[in-house]
Coordinates of C-alpha atoms in Angstrom, one line a residue:
Chain A
X965 CA 52.3 103.2 95.1
X966 CA 54.3 104.0 98.2
X967 CA 57.7 102.2 98.4
X968 CA 59.0 100.4 101.4
X969 CA 62.5 101.1 102.7
X970 CA 64.1 99.0 105.3
X971 CA 66.8 100.6 107.5
X972 CA 69.5 98.3 109.0
X973 CA 71.5 100.6 111.2
X974 CA 72.6 100.0 114.8
X975 CA 72.7 103.6 115.9
X976 CA 69.2 104.1 117.4
X977 CA 69.0 107.8 117.1
X978 CA 70.4 107.9 113.5
X979 CA 67.9 105.3 112.3
X980 CA 65.0 107.1 113.9
X981 CA 65.9 110.4 112.3
X982 CA 66.5 108.6 109.0
X983 CA 63.1 107.0 109.3
X984 CA 61.5 110.4 110.0
X985 CA 63.4 112.0 107.1
X986 CA 62.3 109.3 104.6
X987 CA 58.7 109.3 105.9
X988 CA 58.7 113.0 105.3
X989 CA 59.8 112.4 101.8
X990 CA 57.0 110.0 101.0
X991 CA 58.4 106.5 101.8
X992 CA 57.2 103.8 104.1
X993 CA 60.0 102.9 106.4
X994 CA 60.6 99.9 108.6
X995 CA 63.5 99.2 110.9
X996 CA 65.5 96.3 112.3
X997 CA 66.4 96.7 115.9
X998 CA 67.6 93.3 116.7
X999 CA 70.6 92.0 114.8
X1000 CA 70.5 88.3 115.7
X1001 CA 69.0 87.3 112.4
X1002 CA 69.7 90.2 110.1
X1003 CA 69.9 88.2 106.9
X1004 CA 66.7 86.4 107.5
X1005 CA 65.0 89.6 108.6
X1006 CA 66.0 91.5 105.5
X1007 CA 64.9 88.7 103.2
X1008 CA 61.5 88.5 105.0
X1009 CA 60.9 92.3 105.0
X1010 CA 59.3 92.7 101.6
X1011 CA 61.2 96.0 101.3
X1012 CA 61.8 97.6 97.9
X1013 CA 65.1 98.9 99.1
X1014 CA 67.4 98.3 102.0
X1015 CA 69.7 100.9 103.6
X1016 CA 72.4 98.8 105.1
X1017 CA 75.1 100.0 107.5
X1018 CA 78.3 98.2 106.6
X1019 CA 79.7 98.4 110.2
X1020 CA 77.1 96.7 112.3
X1021 CA 78.1 95.5 115.8
X1022 CA 79.4 91.9 115.9
X1023 CA 78.4 91.5 112.3
X1024 CA 80.1 91.9 109.1
X1025 CA 78.1 93.9 106.6
X1026 CA 80.0 92.4 103.8
X1027 CA 78.9 88.9 105.0
X1028 CA 75.3 90.0 105.1
X1029 CA 75.5 91.5 101.6
X1030 CA 77.0 88.2 100.2
X1031 CA 74.4 86.1 101.9
X1032 CA 71.5 88.2 100.6
X1033 CA 72.9 88.2 97.1
X1034 CA 72.9 84.4 97.1
X1035 CA 69.1 84.4 97.1
X1036 CA 67.8 87.9 96.3
X1037 CA 68.5 90.9 94.1
X1038 CA 66.7 93.4 96.3
X1039 CA 68.0 97.0 96.0
X1040 CA 70.7 97.6 98.6
X1041 CA 72.4 100.9 99.4
X1042 CA 75.3 100.7 101.7
X1043 CA 75.7 103.3 104.4
X1044 CA 79.3 103.8 105.6
X1045 CA 81.5 106.4 107.2
X1046 CA 84.5 105.2 105.1
X1047 CA 84.8 107.2 102.0
X1048 CA 87.7 105.8 100.1
X1049 CA 87.7 104.5 96.5
X1050 CA 88.7 101.1 97.9
X1051 CA 85.7 100.9 100.2
X1052 CA 83.4 101.9 97.4
X1053 CA 84.8 99.2 95.1
X1054 CA 84.5 96.5 97.7
X1055 CA 80.9 97.2 98.5
X1056 CA 80.0 97.2 94.8
X1057 CA 81.9 94.0 94.3
X1058 CA 80.0 92.4 97.2
X1059 CA 76.8 93.2 95.4
X1060 CA 75.6 96.6 96.7
X1061 CA 73.6 98.7 94.2
X1062 CA 74.9 101.9 95.6
X1063 CA 76.9 103.5 98.3
X1064 CA 76.4 106.6 100.5
X1065 CA 78.7 108.1 103.1
X1066 CA 78.0 109.7 106.4
X1067 CA 77.1 112.5 107.0
X1068 CA 74.4 112.3 104.4
X1069 CA 73.8 115.0 101.9
X1070 CA 70.0 115.0 101.8
X1071 CA 69.8 115.6 98.0
X1072 CA 72.3 112.8 97.3
X1073 CA 70.6 110.4 99.6
X1074 CA 67.2 111.0 98.0
X1075 CA 68.6 111.0 94.5
X1076 CA 70.3 107.6 95.1
X1077 CA 67.1 106.1 96.5
X1078 CA 65.0 107.5 93.7
X1079 CA 67.4 106.3 91.1
X1080 CA 67.0 102.8 92.3
X1081 CA 63.3 102.8 93.0
X1082 CA 61.9 104.9 90.2
X1083 CA 64.1 103.8 87.4
X1084 CA 61.2 103.1 85.1
X1085 CA 58.7 105.4 86.7
X1086 CA 60.0 108.8 85.6
X1087 CA 57.8 110.1 82.9
X1088 CA 59.3 112.1 80.2
X1089 CA 56.3 114.0 79.0
X1090 CA 54.4 116.5 81.1
X1091 CA 51.1 118.0 79.9
X1092 CA 50.2 121.6 80.8
X1093 CA 47.2 123.4 79.3
X1094 CA 47.3 122.6 75.6
X1095 CA 51.1 121.9 75.4
X1096 CA 53.3 119.0 76.1
X1097 CA 56.8 119.3 77.6
X1098 CA 59.0 116.5 76.3
X1099 CA 61.9 116.4 78.8
X1100 CA 64.1 113.8 77.0
X1101 CA 63.9 115.8 73.8
X1102 CA 64.0 119.2 75.5
X1103 CA 61.1 120.5 73.4
X1104 CA 57.6 122.0 73.9
X1105 CA 55.0 120.7 71.5
X1106 CA 51.8 122.6 70.7
X1107 CA 49.7 121.2 68.0
X1108 CA 52.1 121.1 65.1
X1109 CA 54.6 123.6 66.5
X1110 CA 57.8 122.5 68.1
X1111 CA 59.9 124.8 70.2
X1112 CA 63.4 123.8 71.3
X1113 CA 64.5 124.7 74.8
X1114 CA 68.1 125.1 75.9
X1115 CA 69.3 123.0 78.9
X1116 CA 68.7 125.8 81.3
X1117 CA 65.3 126.8 80.0
X1118 CA 64.2 123.2 80.1
X1119 CA 65.3 122.8 83.7
X1120 CA 63.7 126.1 84.8
X1121 CA 60.4 125.3 83.1
X1122 CA 60.4 121.7 84.4
X1123 CA 61.1 122.8 87.9
X1124 CA 58.4 125.5 87.9
X1125 CA 55.8 123.2 86.4
X1126 CA 56.7 120.4 88.8
X1127 CA 56.0 122.8 91.6
X1128 CA 52.9 124.3 89.9
X1129 CA 50.9 126.6 92.2
X1130 CA 53.9 127.2 94.4
X1131 CA 56.1 130.3 94.6
X1132 CA 59.6 129.4 93.8
X1133 CA 62.3 131.9 94.9
X1134 CA 65.2 132.8 92.6
X1135 CA 67.4 131.3 95.3
X1136 CA 65.6 128.0 95.2
X1137 CA 65.7 128.0 91.4
X1138 CA 69.4 128.8 91.4
X1139 CA 70.1 126.0 93.9
X1140 CA 68.1 123.6 91.8
X1141 CA 70.1 124.5 88.7
X1142 CA 73.4 124.2 90.5
X1143 CA 72.3 120.8 91.9
X1144 CA 71.9 119.8 88.2
X1145 CA 75.4 121.1 87.4
X1146 CA 74.3 124.3 85.7
X1147 CA 76.3 126.9 87.5
X1148 CA 74.4 130.0 86.4
X1149 CA 74.8 133.4 88.0
X1150 CA 72.1 135.9 88.8
X1151 CA 72.2 137.7 85.4
X1152 CA 72.2 134.4 83.4
X1153 CA 69.1 133.3 85.4
X1154 CA 67.3 136.5 84.5
X1155 CA 68.3 136.1 80.8
X1156 CA 67.1 132.5 80.8
X1157 CA 63.8 133.3 82.3
X1158 CA 63.2 136.1 79.8
X1159 CA 64.1 133.9 76.9
X1160 CA 61.8 131.1 78.2
X1161 CA 59.0 133.7 78.5
X1162 CA 59.4 134.9 75.0
X1163 CA 59.4 131.3 73.7
X1164 CA 56.2 130.7 75.6
X1165 CA 54.7 133.9 74.3
X1166 CA 55.4 132.8 70.8
X1167 CA 53.0 129.9 71.2
X1168 CA 50.4 132.0 72.9
X1169 CA 51.2 131.2 76.4
X1170 CA 51.6 134.7 77.7
X1171 CA 51.9 135.3 81.4
X1172 CA 52.6 131.6 82.1
X1173 CA 55.5 132.4 84.4
X1174 CA 54.4 135.1 86.8
X1175 CA 56.8 137.2 88.8
X1176 CA 55.9 137.6 92.5
X1177 CA 57.8 140.7 93.5
X1178 CA 60.5 140.0 96.1
X1179 CA 59.4 136.4 96.4
X1180 CA 60.0 134.6 93.1
X1181 CA 58.2 133.0 90.2
X1182 CA 55.1 130.9 90.0
X1183 CA 53.1 129.0 87.3
X1184 CA 49.5 129.1 88.3
X1185 CA 47.4 126.0 88.2
X1186 CA 46.6 122.7 89.7
X1187 CA 48.6 119.5 89.5
X1188 CA 49.8 118.6 86.0
X1189 CA 49.3 115.4 84.1
X1190 CA 52.4 113.3 83.5
Chain B
X279 CA 136.4 114.3 107.0
X280 CA 138.8 111.9 105.4
X281 CA 142.0 110.4 106.9
X282 CA 145.0 112.6 105.9
X283 CA 148.7 111.9 106.4
X284 CA 149.4 115.1 108.3
X285 CA 146.6 114.4 110.8
X286 CA 147.8 110.8 111.1
X287 CA 151.3 112.0 111.9
X288 CA 150.0 114.5 114.4
X289 CA 147.9 111.8 116.0
X290 CA 150.9 109.4 116.3
X291 CA 153.5 111.9 117.5
X292 CA 154.1 110.0 120.7
X293 CA 154.9 106.8 118.9
X294 CA 157.2 108.8 116.5
X295 CA 159.0 110.4 119.5
X296 CA 159.3 107.0 121.3
X297 CA 160.7 105.4 118.1
X298 CA 163.2 108.2 117.7
X299 CA 164.3 107.9 121.3
X300 CA 164.7 104.2 121.0
X301 CA 166.7 104.6 117.8
X302 CA 168.9 107.2 119.4
X303 CA 169.4 105.0 122.4
X304 CA 170.5 102.1 120.1
X305 CA 172.9 104.5 118.2
X306 CA 174.3 105.7 121.5
X307 CA 174.9 102.1 122.7
X308 CA 176.5 101.2 119.5
X309 CA 178.8 104.3 119.8
X310 CA 179.7 103.4 123.4
X311 CA 180.7 99.9 122.3
X312 CA 182.8 101.5 119.6
X313 CA 181.2 99.8 116.7
X314 CA 182.3 100.6 113.2
X315 CA 180.7 103.9 112.2
X316 CA 179.7 102.5 108.8
X317 CA 177.9 99.7 110.5
X318 CA 176.2 102.2 112.8
X319 CA 174.9 104.2 109.8
X320 CA 173.8 101.0 108.2
X321 CA 171.9 99.8 111.3
X322 CA 170.3 103.2 111.9
X323 CA 169.1 103.3 108.3
X324 CA 167.6 99.9 108.6
X325 CA 165.9 100.9 111.8
X326 CA 164.5 104.1 110.2
X327 CA 163.3 102.3 107.1
X328 CA 161.8 99.6 109.3
X329 CA 159.9 102.2 111.3
X330 CA 158.7 104.1 108.2
X331 CA 157.5 101.0 106.5
X332 CA 155.5 99.9 109.5
X333 CA 154.2 103.4 110.0
X334 CA 153.2 103.8 106.4
X335 CA 151.7 100.3 106.2
X336 CA 149.5 101.1 109.2
X337 CA 148.6 104.5 107.7
X338 CA 147.7 103.0 104.3
X339 CA 145.6 100.2 105.8
X340 CA 143.6 102.6 107.7
X341 CA 143.4 105.1 104.9
X342 CA 142.0 102.4 102.6
X343 CA 139.5 101.3 105.2
X344 CA 138.2 104.7 106.2
X345 CA 138.1 106.0 102.6
X346 CA 136.1 103.0 101.6
X347 CA 133.8 103.4 104.6
X348 CA 133.2 107.1 104.0
X349 CA 132.6 106.6 100.3
X350 CA 130.0 103.9 101.0
X351 CA 128.4 106.1 103.7
X352 CA 128.2 109.0 101.2
X353 CA 126.4 106.7 98.7
X354 CA 123.8 105.6 101.2
X355 CA 120.5 107.4 101.7
X356 CA 119.9 105.8 105.0
X357 CA 123.3 106.0 106.7
X358 CA 122.4 103.5 109.4
X359 CA 122.4 100.7 106.8
X360 CA 126.3 101.0 106.7
X361 CA 126.5 97.9 108.9
X362 CA 124.9 95.9 106.2
X363 CA 127.5 96.9 103.6
X364 CA 130.6 95.5 105.5
X365 CA 130.8 92.0 106.6
X366 CA 134.5 91.6 107.4
X367 CA 137.1 94.3 107.2
X368 CA 140.1 92.0 107.6
X369 CA 141.5 94.1 110.4
X370 CA 140.8 94.2 114.1
X371 CA 139.9 97.9 114.6
X372 CA 137.6 97.8 111.6
X373 CA 135.8 94.7 112.9
X374 CA 135.4 96.2 116.4
X375 CA 134.0 99.4 114.9
X376 CA 131.5 97.5 112.9
X377 CA 130.5 95.4 115.9
X378 CA 129.9 98.5 118.0
X379 CA 128.0 100.3 115.1
X380 CA 125.8 97.2 114.8
X381 CA 125.0 97.4 118.5
X382 CA 124.2 101.2 118.2
X383 CA 122.0 100.6 115.2
X384 CA 120.1 97.9 117.0
X385 CA 119.4 100.0 119.9
X386 CA 118.4 102.9 117.7
X387 CA 116.0 100.6 115.7
X388 CA 114.4 99.5 118.9
X389 CA 113.8 103.0 119.9
X390 CA 112.6 103.9 116.5
X391 CA 110.2 101.0 116.3
X392 CA 108.7 102.1 119.6
X393 CA 107.9 105.5 118.2
X394 CA 106.7 104.0 114.9
X395 CA 104.2 101.9 116.8
X396 CA 103.1 104.8 118.9
X397 CA 102.6 106.9 115.7
X398 CA 100.9 104.0 113.9
X399 CA 98.5 103.5 116.7
X400 CA 97.8 107.2 116.9
X401 CA 97.1 107.4 113.2
X402 CA 94.8 104.3 113.4
X403 CA 93.0 105.9 116.3
X404 CA 92.6 109.2 114.5
X405 CA 91.2 107.4 111.4
X406 CA 88.8 105.4 113.5
X407 CA 87.7 108.6 115.4
X408 CA 87.1 110.4 112.1
X409 CA 84.8 107.6 111.0
X410 CA 83.1 107.3 114.3
X411 CA 82.3 111.0 114.6
X412 CA 80.5 110.9 111.2
X413 CA 77.6 109.0 112.7
X414 CA 76.6 111.7 115.2
X415 CA 77.3 114.2 112.5
X416 CA 74.9 112.4 110.2
X417 CA 72.3 112.2 113.0
X418 CA 72.6 115.9 113.7
X419 CA 72.2 116.7 110.1
X420 CA 69.0 114.7 109.9
X421 CA 67.7 116.2 113.2
X422 CA 68.1 119.6 111.6
X423 CA 66.5 118.5 108.4
X424 CA 63.5 116.9 110.2
X425 CA 63.0 119.9 112.5
X426 CA 63.2 122.9 110.2
X427 CA 63.5 126.3 111.9
X428 CA 65.0 129.6 111.1
X429 CA 68.2 128.3 112.6
X430 CA 68.4 125.3 110.3
X431 CA 70.5 126.9 107.6
X432 CA 72.9 128.3 110.0
X433 CA 73.4 125.0 111.9
X434 CA 73.8 123.2 108.6
X435 CA 76.5 125.6 107.5
X436 CA 78.4 124.9 110.7
X437 CA 77.9 121.1 110.3
X438 CA 79.4 121.3 106.8
X439 CA 82.4 123.2 108.2
X440 CA 82.8 120.5 110.9
X441 CA 82.7 117.8 108.2
X442 CA 85.3 119.5 106.1
X443 CA 87.6 120.0 109.1
X444 CA 87.3 116.3 109.9
X445 CA 88.0 115.5 106.3
X446 CA 91.2 117.5 106.6
X447 CA 92.3 115.5 109.6
X448 CA 91.5 112.2 107.8
X449 CA 93.6 113.2 104.8
X450 CA 96.4 114.5 107.0
X451 CA 96.7 111.1 108.7
X452 CA 96.6 109.4 105.3
X453 CA 99.2 111.6 103.9
X454 CA 101.8 110.2 106.3
X455 CA 100.8 106.6 106.4
X456 CA 102.9 104.1 104.6
X457 CA 100.0 102.1 103.5
X458 CA 98.7 102.8 100.0
X459 CA 95.1 103.6 100.5
X460 CA 94.3 105.0 97.2
X461 CA 93.5 103.6 93.7
X462 CA 94.8 105.2 90.5
X463 CA 92.2 105.0 87.8
X464 CA 91.3 106.9 84.6
X465 CA 89.3 109.9 85.9
X466 CA 87.5 112.5 83.9
X467 CA 88.5 115.8 85.6
X468 CA 85.1 117.1 84.6
X469 CA 83.3 114.8 87.1
X470 CA 85.6 115.9 89.9
X471 CA 85.3 119.6 89.1
X472 CA 81.5 119.5 88.8
X473 CA 81.2 117.7 92.0
X474 CA 83.5 120.1 93.9
X475 CA 81.8 123.2 92.5
X476 CA 78.4 121.7 93.5
X477 CA 79.7 121.0 97.0
X478 CA 80.5 124.7 97.3
X479 CA 77.3 126.0 95.7
X480 CA 76.1 127.8 98.8
X481 CA 79.2 130.0 99.1
X482 CA 79.5 130.5 95.4
X483 CA 75.9 131.6 95.0
X484 CA 75.9 133.8 98.1
X485 CA 79.1 135.6 97.1
X486 CA 77.9 135.8 93.5
X487 CA 81.0 134.2 92.1
X488 CA 80.9 133.4 88.4
X489 CA 82.2 129.9 87.6
X490 CA 83.7 129.1 84.2
X491 CA 84.3 125.5 83.5
X492 CA 86.2 125.0 80.2
X493 CA 87.4 121.8 78.5
X494 CA 88.7 119.3 81.0
X495 CA 90.8 116.3 80.3
X496 CA 91.2 112.7 81.5
X497 CA 93.9 111.8 84.0
X498 CA 95.2 109.0 86.1
X499 CA 94.5 109.6 89.7
X500 CA 92.4 108.6 92.8
X501 CA 89.1 110.3 92.5
X502 CA 88.5 110.8 96.2
X503 CA 92.0 112.2 96.9
X504 CA 91.9 114.6 93.9
X505 CA 88.4 115.7 94.9
X506 CA 89.7 116.6 98.3
X507 CA 92.7 118.5 96.8
X508 CA 90.6 120.4 94.2
X509 CA 88.2 121.3 97.0
X510 CA 91.0 122.8 99.1
X511 CA 92.0 125.0 96.2
X512 CA 88.5 126.0 95.3
X513 CA 87.6 126.9 98.9
X514 CA 90.7 129.1 99.0
X515 CA 89.6 130.8 95.8
X516 CA 86.2 131.4 97.3
X517 CA 87.6 132.6 100.7
X518 CA 90.0 135.1 99.1
X519 CA 87.7 136.3 96.3
X520 CA 86.9 140.0 95.8
X521 CA 83.6 141.3 96.8
X522 CA 82.5 142.4 93.3
X523 CA 82.9 140.6 89.9
X524 CA 84.6 137.5 91.3
X525 CA 85.3 134.9 88.6
X526 CA 86.8 131.5 89.0
X527 CA 87.9 129.7 85.8
X528 CA 88.8 126.0 85.7
X529 CA 90.4 124.4 82.7
X530 CA 92.9 121.9 81.7
X531 CA 95.6 121.6 79.0
X532 CA 97.1 118.6 77.5
X533 CA 100.9 118.5 76.9
X534 CA 103.1 115.8 75.4
X535 CA 103.9 114.2 78.8
X536 CA 101.2 115.5 81.0
X537 CA 97.8 116.9 81.6
X538 CA 97.6 120.1 83.7
X539 CA 94.6 121.3 85.6
X540 CA 94.3 125.0 86.2
X541 CA 92.2 126.8 88.8
X542 CA 92.4 130.5 88.3
X543 CA 90.7 133.2 90.3
X544 CA 90.7 137.0 90.1
X545 CA 90.8 137.4 93.9
X546 CA 93.0 139.3 96.3
X547 CA 96.1 137.3 95.4
X548 CA 99.2 136.5 97.5
X549 CA 102.1 138.9 98.2
X550 CA 105.3 138.0 96.4
X551 CA 107.2 137.7 99.6
X552 CA 104.8 135.0 100.8
X553 CA 104.3 132.9 97.7
X554 CA 107.3 130.7 98.4
X555 CA 105.9 129.7 101.7
X556 CA 102.2 129.0 101.0
X557 CA 102.8 125.2 100.9
X558 CA 104.5 125.3 104.2
X559 CA 102.7 123.7 107.1
X560 CA 100.7 126.1 109.3
X561 CA 101.6 129.0 107.1
X562 CA 98.7 131.4 107.1
X563 CA 100.2 134.5 105.5
X564 CA 98.8 138.0 105.8
X565 CA 95.6 137.1 103.9
X566 CA 94.9 134.2 106.3
X567 CA 95.5 136.3 109.3
X568 CA 93.8 139.5 108.1
X569 CA 90.2 138.5 107.6
X570 CA 89.7 134.9 107.7
X571 CA 90.3 132.0 110.0
X572 CA 92.9 129.9 108.2
X573 CA 94.5 126.8 109.5
X574 CA 97.4 126.9 107.1
X575 CA 96.8 123.2 106.4
X576 CA 94.9 123.2 103.1
X577 CA 97.7 123.9 100.6
X578 CA 100.3 122.0 102.7
X579 CA 98.1 118.9 102.6
X580 CA 97.3 119.4 99.0
X581 CA 100.9 119.4 98.1
X582 CA 101.7 116.3 100.3
X583 CA 98.9 114.3 98.8
X584 CA 99.8 115.4 95.3
X585 CA 103.3 114.2 95.8
X586 CA 102.1 110.8 97.1
X587 CA 99.9 110.4 94.0
X588 CA 102.8 111.4 91.8
X589 CA 101.3 114.7 90.7
X590 CA 102.9 118.1 91.2
X591 CA 101.2 121.3 92.3
X592 CA 102.3 124.9 91.6
X593 CA 100.9 128.3 92.5
X594 CA 101.5 131.7 91.0
X595 CA 99.9 134.9 91.9
X596 CA 99.8 138.7 91.6
X597 CA 98.7 140.7 94.5
X598 CA 95.2 142.2 93.9
X599 CA 95.0 140.5 90.5
X600 CA 94.9 136.8 90.4
X601 CA 95.9 133.4 91.8
X602 CA 96.6 130.5 89.5
X603 CA 97.0 127.0 90.9
X604 CA 98.1 124.2 88.6
X605 CA 98.2 120.5 89.2
X606 CA 100.3 118.4 86.8
X607 CA 99.3 114.8 86.1
X608 CA 102.1 113.0 84.3
X609 CA 101.1 110.8 81.5
X610 CA 102.4 107.3 81.9
X611 CA 102.0 104.6 79.3
X612 CA 102.8 102.1 82.1
X613 CA 99.9 103.2 84.3
X614 CA 97.6 103.2 81.2
X615 CA 98.7 99.7 80.4
X616 CA 98.0 98.5 84.0
X617 CA 94.6 100.2 84.1
X618 CA 93.6 98.7 80.8
X619 CA 94.4 95.2 81.9

């Protein structure tokens, strides 16, 4: 089901770009462009999540937050350009679920939104061919065989399988690992891929990860079951 | 300078000469009137003793006052507060001096306040400006994201540079403000280091720099400020890394009274002649001038912010070998106590 996000931001251009960006990432987005009745508009919006600029013209974002919290526990992420520990504490005290500072880092923005919206939706088991990848346990299960994966191997396999049918460059893979706090270098990545391959070979999944010369890696197939 | 007898005598030579002349005149008159010579000697002695007593009395009174004044002045950090230390000196010149000093202080304070206000307004405006400009920056970032082209990455890189330069301005203005706009909490250094390394992933991956993160401790600090400081140091390590085999190691050690965070690189290092000055404002050094555009603000600001937080920062380096920056977080049972409550 597509989730609805409401943007409450007075900068016209910023909110339009934000809308496009979130649309492109698979969300339904609505906007408030009149701030006469912001609290009422937010409450009537049926949104799953609100992005609320804390510095609205003639309006106190903290006041809006407090008013909403009196009657609703809708997900609210505060947008602000102030980045001190104090501002962060204040917003959370007033009842915001999260906090993001301008300028946005797109990964952080999406991660925070996803964290609030998909809390319970993330599935931990992915089925591919005749195996199951259990992400929370970091194992591959085939019939009665269980293979342990290291953190890096798990992340690499998970990312490739999530993007099944797409070529993933080494660069992209590296970026993904770094985003997940695995600061691997070029050699380590090669070593990890080789180890992952031999583990897959040991359960008969030869040639699962295919090297596309000069482009990257790919796992062939259609969408996987989760 | 203190009041000395020889100076006092020199200063009063006119009075002394006048007294001598008047004494001689009296002696002369007494001789003319044929007064008994024993009596003349007696009177002269009395006159001289009289003069010396008054002279010394005046000298000692001043000596006590000025010594006291000077000693108090030496003990004061802010010399202009001297007027607060003396209410009444029990002698006219002293009181006059205090009165005038008070007037001078007052006028200086007015002048100072004028500039304090100007500076405060300026800092407030700079802070506001730094926050305002983040909205167009955010918009620009999203425009680039929404309209991908072959220029996107290059524009994004420049936007990130802009953001970090603005961040520097913001922390610079904070480093001088009297207001306490930080919160000391128990912070896991690991969270800070991971986040900073991640922020610099683009450069680290591009330059093939190996990152080693070892055991990291828990310290009392402000997470945002320390993140800014660690980022300044890491970006330096990246900027001045060697082209091949660059490694940056980040670790911490716990001592009896402190936890120390170390950031060590095997980069081009800093010449011995320059190491003393790297924390100076606007100091760019031969490295900074040679290859890279350096503002000379990063380390200066880091040190200033560290001092404000009660940490200390040190740097050691060997040219062509390594640079090691260490930040010391003192352990304080008092802070721990406050945070716990």
